[in-house]
Amino acid sequence: MSDYTPPLDELRFALKYVADLPAVAALPGFDALGDDLVDAILAEAGHFCAEVVAPTNKPADRQGTSVKDNAVVTAPVLDGVYAAYRGAGWPSLTGATAYGGQGLPHTLGFAVDEILQSANMAFSLLPMLTQGVITALGRFGSEQQKNLYLPRLISGEWAGTMNLTESQAGSDLGVVKTRAERDGEHYRLFGQKIFITWGDQSYTDNIVHLVLARTPDAPAGVKGISLFIVPKFLVNEAGEIGERNDVYPIGVEHKLGIHASPTCTMAYGDNVGAVGYLVGVENEGLRYMFAMMNHARLAVGLQGVSLAERACQHALDYARQRVQGGVAISQHPDVRRMLLTMQALTQAGRALTLASMHHFDHAVHAAAEGERTRHQQRVDLLTPLVKGWCTEIVNEVTSLAIQVHGGMGYIEETGVAQYYRDARIVSIYEGTNGIQALDLVGRKLLMNSGAHATELLADLQIIVSQCREAKLTAVAQQLERALGLCAEAVRDVLAKSSADPHHAGAVAFNLLMLMGTTAAGCYLVKGAAKAAELSLSEGDESGFYSRKIGIARIYAEQVLPRCHGYHEAVMAGAGSIMGVEL
Ligand SMILES: Cc1cc2nc3c(=O)[nH]c(=O)nc-3n(C[C@H](O)[C@H](O)[C@H](O)COP(=O)(O)OP(=O)(O)OC[C@H]3O[C@@H](n4cnc5c(N)ncnc54)[C@H](O)[C@@H]3O)c2cc1C
């Protein structure tokens, strides 16, 4: 039995009314996607993940991973799970049809991914990293590379990893040292990468490592980084597996959480040099990596939502059963405050993430180029908010889940401590949230003088009008205030950043939290306004719509007031932060 129930009604509702999946499905290429198919896919994903994947979460965490004889040993309880996942066709859901994929929208793919990540986040990292490699090769690989690798990655026959980090090169990838020397038609790589997620496993016939490295005469810094495909096993043009390449895992990290995900130190070229194939042209590697990071960063934001959802379910279940003071603790106002705040934050994170995926699919599939550009600009702006905000709130939600459990929350046996441990990484990897905040201010605000943010705030204002029409007046007032604070904070950052080199960096995180809290709230309320309309037209026998409205009120009362604090911190500027001696 699993203690996780996929939130199918929530996902269906958010897909249809917040992410406007019907509009996505109407884009060229998605014509067969009706409500029935969406429901069937979600139900099947829910069934598979609840029955097959979710029960492995706790035992896999206990079993962990190790390295023996230069190969990763994975948690025994996961044996057969990847094969079942692949056998059911899940890896190919959003893959391009030209390479054997099912070609479904990423908006729907993210709803399915939420379920998989809730079921076992450590396991879900394997397909997530593979998706990163598919995205990068799909955009920048040669025709020959695409034909060789994409069908096998999309089918799940092979997996992929991302190899960026070295001990001296984390946030600053400009100082990557791994060496790539030309050797005829290919290159040979020498060096060591650390923290490589699922750097090795025996579930797939081959592993395609995407590796950042530097050629001998490359310019220093970020302008001298190239991107290489380094397969675990060399293959011929027909994709037949040949000899073992000179890349091996030499250790796994002992971590706070995600114990079932092997975080590997990878040795490249300890013997003859690892054979690597250049992607695109030399010295453009970092640009390729950044271009594919949108998807990966949105996917990590989704991990925040997924873990928060599982923590919400666990805490509510416990609170209904635990009796103190003669009643279930779920009846105590302070416990209700915690449970409802957790639900409001989680549902807002889901709304923000799926709304962003609406733009992600439009940026690829919209018919007119101008439309694609407009949606891409919106994805670019929303990405640091999704990654940053959703991965911050999951730390709060999983911590509250422990608090709801009282002392039992601190005891591993309960299982809720694992979500808290697992959640801690998501605000760190795929670019720390400090780096997300700098991205928001530096690339997404300053580079277009705030024009894209102004457009976003104007679009969110339309949701406030929908909210008023639905007679959610108090919620609309809170949202309107938050939007006003965002506009003022953005203006202030634009005005002060050129005069003070420290200003943007000092205020960036609080600006990210201000804009994330506001945007997520708006998308949550978009759903609540629709729920109010539907409850009038359809009735509300199950109480689903009135709960949606109630959660929007909780968000407005318990979460949106935080915007004033974030705003004040932004307006305080860099003076004290740079002035006080450390
Ligand atoms: C479990 C796990 C899995 C991972 N998986 C992968 C993977 O699959 N592939 C891969 O390549 N890497 C992976 N990583 C690496 C991860 O992406 C990095 O740890 C992360 O990018 C941060 O780099 P760092 O650890 O070197 O921290 P640092 O860069 O040293 O950062 C330390 C602190 O300084 C701040 N900081 C750094 N530079 C700046 C700046 N310019 N301005 C403001 N603040 C700054 C950071 O925000 C952070 O708070 C993984 C890491 C872990 C722990």
Short mmCIF file of C-alpha atoms in Angstrom, two decimals, residues 148-149 158 183 186-188 205-209 229-248 272-277:
data_model
loop_
_atom_site.label_atom_id
_atom_site.label_comp_id
_atom_site.label_asym_id
_atom_site.label_seq_id
_atom_site.Cartn_x
_atom_site.Cartn_y
_atom_site.Cartn_z
CA LEU A 148 21.80 8.18 -33.31
CA TYR A 149 20.97 9.35 -29.79
CA TRP A 158 19.49 4.83 -22.95
CA ASP A 183 42.01 12.90 -31.75
CA HIS A 186 36.60 12.89 -32.14
CA TYR A 187 38.15 14.22 -28.91
CA ARG A 188 39.63 12.60 -25.81
CA ASP A 205 22.04 -0.29 -22.02
CA ASN A 206 24.02 2.92 -22.37
CA ILE A 207 24.42 6.32 -20.70
CA VAL A 208 24.95 9.51 -22.70
CA HIS A 209 27.00 11.95 -20.63
CA ILE A 229 28.76 13.79 -25.85
CA VAL A 230 30.64 11.07 -23.96
CA PRO A 231 28.80 7.73 -24.10
CA LYS A 232 29.44 5.12 -21.39
CA PHE A 233 29.80 2.52 -24.16
CA LEU A 234 31.05 3.48 -27.61
CA VAL A 235 28.54 2.70 -30.35
CA ASN A 236 28.66 2.30 -34.11
CA GLU A 237 26.44 4.25 -36.50
CA ALA A 238 23.68 1.66 -36.10
CA GLY A 239 23.73 2.28 -32.35
CA GLU A 240 25.17 -1.15 -31.53
CA ILE A 241 27.00 -1.22 -28.22
CA GLY A 242 30.80 -1.54 -28.49
CA GLU A 243 33.70 -1.19 -26.09
CA ARG A 244 33.58 0.51 -22.68
CA ASN A 245 34.56 4.20 -22.82
CA ASP A 246 37.13 5.58 -20.38
CA VAL A 247 34.62 7.26 -18.02
CA TYR A 248 33.88 5.72 -14.63
CA VAL A 272 43.47 6.35 -22.52
CA GLY A 273 41.14 9.34 -22.51
CA ALA A 274 37.36 9.27 -22.73
CA VAL A 275 36.15 9.47 -26.32
CA GLY A 276 33.92 12.51 -26.77
CA TYR A 277 32.03 14.01 -29.71
#
